Short mmCIF file of C-alpha atoms in Angstrom, two decimals:
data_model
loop_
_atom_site.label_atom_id
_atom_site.label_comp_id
_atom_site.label_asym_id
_atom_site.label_seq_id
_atom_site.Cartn_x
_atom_site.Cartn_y
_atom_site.Cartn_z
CA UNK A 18 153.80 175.97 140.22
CA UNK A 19 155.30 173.99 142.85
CA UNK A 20 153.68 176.02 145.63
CA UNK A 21 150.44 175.21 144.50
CA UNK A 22 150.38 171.56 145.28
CA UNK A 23 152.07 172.34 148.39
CA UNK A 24 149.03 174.79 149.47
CA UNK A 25 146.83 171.95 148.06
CA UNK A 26 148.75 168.77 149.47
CA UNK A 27 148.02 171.20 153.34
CA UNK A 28 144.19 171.59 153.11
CA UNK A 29 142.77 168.90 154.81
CA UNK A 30 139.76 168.71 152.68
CA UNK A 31 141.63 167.43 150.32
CA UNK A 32 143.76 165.22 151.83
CA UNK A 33 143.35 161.23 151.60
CA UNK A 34 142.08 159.74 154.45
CA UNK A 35 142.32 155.65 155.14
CA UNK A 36 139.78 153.17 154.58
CA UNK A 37 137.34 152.37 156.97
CA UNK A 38 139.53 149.90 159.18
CA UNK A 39 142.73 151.38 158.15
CA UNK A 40 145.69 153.66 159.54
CA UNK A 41 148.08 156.34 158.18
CA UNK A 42 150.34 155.96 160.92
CA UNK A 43 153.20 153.53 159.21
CA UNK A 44 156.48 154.52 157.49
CA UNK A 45 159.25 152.98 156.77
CA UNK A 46 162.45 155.34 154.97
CA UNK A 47 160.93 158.13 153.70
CA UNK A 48 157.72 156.31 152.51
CA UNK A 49 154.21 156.74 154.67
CA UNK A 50 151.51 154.09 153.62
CA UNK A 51 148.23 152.93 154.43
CA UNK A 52 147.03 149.50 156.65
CA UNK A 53 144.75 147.70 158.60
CA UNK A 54 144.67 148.94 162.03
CA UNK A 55 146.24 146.29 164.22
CA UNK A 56 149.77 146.01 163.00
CA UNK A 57 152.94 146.84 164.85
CA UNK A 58 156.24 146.94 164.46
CA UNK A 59 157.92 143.43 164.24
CA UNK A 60 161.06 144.88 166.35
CA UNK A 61 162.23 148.06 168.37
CA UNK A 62 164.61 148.66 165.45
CA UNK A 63 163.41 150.58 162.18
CA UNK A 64 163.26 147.69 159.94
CA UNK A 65 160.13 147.87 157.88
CA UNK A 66 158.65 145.08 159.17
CA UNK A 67 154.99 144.73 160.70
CA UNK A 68 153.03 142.05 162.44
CA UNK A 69 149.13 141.52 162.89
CA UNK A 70 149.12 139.32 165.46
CA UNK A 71 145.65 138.93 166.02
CA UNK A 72 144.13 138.65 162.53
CA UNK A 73 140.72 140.02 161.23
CA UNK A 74 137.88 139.10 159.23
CA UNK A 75 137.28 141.27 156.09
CA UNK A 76 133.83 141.51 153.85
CA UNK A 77 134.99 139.77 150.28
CA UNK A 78 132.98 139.85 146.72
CA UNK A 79 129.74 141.87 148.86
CA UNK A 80 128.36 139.30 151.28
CA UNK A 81 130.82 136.93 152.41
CA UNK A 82 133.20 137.28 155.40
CA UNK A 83 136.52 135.98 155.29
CA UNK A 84 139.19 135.18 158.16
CA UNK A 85 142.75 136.03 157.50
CA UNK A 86 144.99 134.21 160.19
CA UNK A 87 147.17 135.97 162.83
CA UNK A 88 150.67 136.17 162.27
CA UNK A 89 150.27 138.32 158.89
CA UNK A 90 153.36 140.41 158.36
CA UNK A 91 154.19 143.27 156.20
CA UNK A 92 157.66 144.09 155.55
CA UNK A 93 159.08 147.20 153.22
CA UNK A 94 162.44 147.17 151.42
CA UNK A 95 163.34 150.55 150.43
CA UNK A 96 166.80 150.50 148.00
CA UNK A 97 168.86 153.39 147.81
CA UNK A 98 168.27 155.87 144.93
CA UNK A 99 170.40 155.56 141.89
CA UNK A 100 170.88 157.62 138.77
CA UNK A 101 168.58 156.40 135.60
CA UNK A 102 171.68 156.68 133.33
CA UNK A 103 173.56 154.00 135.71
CA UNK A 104 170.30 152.11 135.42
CA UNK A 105 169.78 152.00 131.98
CA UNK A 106 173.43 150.87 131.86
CA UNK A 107 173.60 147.95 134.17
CA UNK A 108 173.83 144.74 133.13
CA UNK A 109 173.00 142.92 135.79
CA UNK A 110 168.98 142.96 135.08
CA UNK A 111 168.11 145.42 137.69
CA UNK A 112 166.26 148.06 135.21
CA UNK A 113 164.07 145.35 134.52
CA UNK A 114 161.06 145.27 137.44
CA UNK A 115 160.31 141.49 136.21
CA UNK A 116 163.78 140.71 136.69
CA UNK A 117 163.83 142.30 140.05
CA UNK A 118 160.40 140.42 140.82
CA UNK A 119 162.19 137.05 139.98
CA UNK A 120 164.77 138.08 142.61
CA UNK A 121 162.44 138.81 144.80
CA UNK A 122 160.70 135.34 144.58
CA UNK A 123 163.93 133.36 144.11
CA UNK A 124 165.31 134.64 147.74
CA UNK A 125 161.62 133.73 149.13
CA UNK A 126 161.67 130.04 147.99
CA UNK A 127 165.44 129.55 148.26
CA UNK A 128 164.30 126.79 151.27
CA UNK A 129 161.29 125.88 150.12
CA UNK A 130 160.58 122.23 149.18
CA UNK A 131 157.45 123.09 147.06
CA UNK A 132 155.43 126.02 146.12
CA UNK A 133 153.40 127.06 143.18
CA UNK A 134 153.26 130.92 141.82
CA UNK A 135 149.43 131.84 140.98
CA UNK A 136 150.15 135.63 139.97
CA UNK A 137 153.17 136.95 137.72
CA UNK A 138 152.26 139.99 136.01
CA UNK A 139 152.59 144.03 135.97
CA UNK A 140 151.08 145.82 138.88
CA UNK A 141 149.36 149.08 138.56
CA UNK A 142 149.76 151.59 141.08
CA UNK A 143 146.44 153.08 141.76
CA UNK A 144 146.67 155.97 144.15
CA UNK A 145 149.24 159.26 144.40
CA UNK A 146 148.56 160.71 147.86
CA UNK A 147 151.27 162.97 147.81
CA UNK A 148 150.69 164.78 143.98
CA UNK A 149 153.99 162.92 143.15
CA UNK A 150 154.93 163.89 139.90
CA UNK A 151 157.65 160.92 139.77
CA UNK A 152 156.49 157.74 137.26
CA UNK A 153 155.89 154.64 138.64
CA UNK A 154 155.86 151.07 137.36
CA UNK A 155 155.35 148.22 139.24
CA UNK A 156 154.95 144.31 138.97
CA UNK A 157 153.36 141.65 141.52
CA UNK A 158 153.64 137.79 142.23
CA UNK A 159 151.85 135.86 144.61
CA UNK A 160 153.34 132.36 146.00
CA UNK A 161 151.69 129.46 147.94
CA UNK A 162 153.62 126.98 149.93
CA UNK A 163 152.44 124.49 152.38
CA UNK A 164 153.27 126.96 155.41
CA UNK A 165 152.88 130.68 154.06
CA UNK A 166 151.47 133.03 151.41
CA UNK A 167 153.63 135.38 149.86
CA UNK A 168 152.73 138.32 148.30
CA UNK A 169 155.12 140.82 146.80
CA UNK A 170 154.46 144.11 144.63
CA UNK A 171 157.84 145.64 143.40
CA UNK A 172 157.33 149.63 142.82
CA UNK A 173 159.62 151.68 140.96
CA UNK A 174 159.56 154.90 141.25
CA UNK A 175 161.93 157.23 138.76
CA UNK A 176 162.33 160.82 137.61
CA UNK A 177 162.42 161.64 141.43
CA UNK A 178 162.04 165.64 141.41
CA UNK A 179 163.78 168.06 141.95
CA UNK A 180 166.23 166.99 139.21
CA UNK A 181 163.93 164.00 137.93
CA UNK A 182 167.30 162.24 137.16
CA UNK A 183 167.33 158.97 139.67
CA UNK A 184 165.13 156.27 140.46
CA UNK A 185 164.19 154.23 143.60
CA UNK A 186 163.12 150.41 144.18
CA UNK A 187 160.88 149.15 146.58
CA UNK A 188 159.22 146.25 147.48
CA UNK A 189 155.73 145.44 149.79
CA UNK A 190 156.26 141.75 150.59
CA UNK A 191 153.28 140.40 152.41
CA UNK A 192 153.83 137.19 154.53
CA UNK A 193 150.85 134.84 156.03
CA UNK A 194 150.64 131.80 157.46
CA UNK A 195 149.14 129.30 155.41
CA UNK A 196 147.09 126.85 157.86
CA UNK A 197 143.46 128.06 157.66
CA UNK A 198 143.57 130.22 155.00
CA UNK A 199 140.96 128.84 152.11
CA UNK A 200 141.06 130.90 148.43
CA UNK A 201 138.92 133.20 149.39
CA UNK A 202 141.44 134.65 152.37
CA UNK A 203 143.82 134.41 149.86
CA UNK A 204 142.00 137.01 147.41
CA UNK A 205 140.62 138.95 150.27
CA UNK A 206 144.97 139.51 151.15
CA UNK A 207 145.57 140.04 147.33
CA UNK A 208 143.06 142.95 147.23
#
């Protein structure tokens, strides 16, 4: 039952640690998530936003080292929960995570003279830290302009126990300046 993944979800043998280079201590509304040690809270405010302000270099595809800028910032949007049956109703789009993706990337290039999108596509969640029994879907894009890199996976997560009756949106949105940063800083950010 229940108090089984509780007991489990305590023993810290079994609990996920961070990557080598990585920290557990970031939340943002509920949420608690993994990254690279270095980043700090963009304000004094809880706003979900993060800033490395020194960069790093990162190993990429085995043996080459890669620079990502500083300035990289992380921000969270957490929406309220809602119930599916008002989600599966709406008409505005919104149970649709491409939809909400195209938001997502229409309010980032609302100024922007030009850009290009390299990555469109349905995003796979690939670890449950937690033993959440909630589904999740996803879908990512990734946008270059001449002065920043965007990239932005959209997670939703629905059939949120105990009642497994609402869902919640949320989106990573990953911000980096663009001067100095080659292809292979921009994979090395994607992965």
């Amino acid at each position: 039952g229940p108090w089984v993944a509780e007991k489990l979800r305590q023993d810290p043998q079994r609990q996920v640690l961070p990557f080598e280079g990585y920290a557990d201590a970031y939340a943002h509304r509920g949420y608690s998530f993994f990254m690279r040690e270095g980043f700090k809270s963009a304000s004094s405010l809880k706003s979900g936003s993060f800033v490395h302000e020194e960069g790093w270099t990162v190993r990429h595809s085995r043996s080459k080292v890669v620079a990502v800028p500083p300035g990289v910032e992380v921000t969270i949007f957490v929406r309220d929960p809602v119930d599916l049956a008002h989600l599966e109703q709406s008409a505005a789009g919104v149970h649709d995570l491409a939809d909400l993706g195209a938001e997502y990337k229409q309010a980032l290039v609302e100024n922007v003279d030009q850009f290009y999108v390299t990555c469109s596509d349905a995003y796979l969640k690939k670890m449950n830290r937690s033993g959440d029994i909630a589904c999740w879907e996803g879908w990512e894009f990734f946008v270059r302009a001449r002065d920043a890199v965007f990239c932005c996976i959209v997670l939703r997560r629905s059939f949120i126990p105990p009642l497994c009756d609402s869902a919640q949106d949320l989106a990573v949105l990953l911000r980096c300046p663009a001067q100095g940063l080659d292809s292979d800083a921009c994979h090395a950010l994607l992965d």
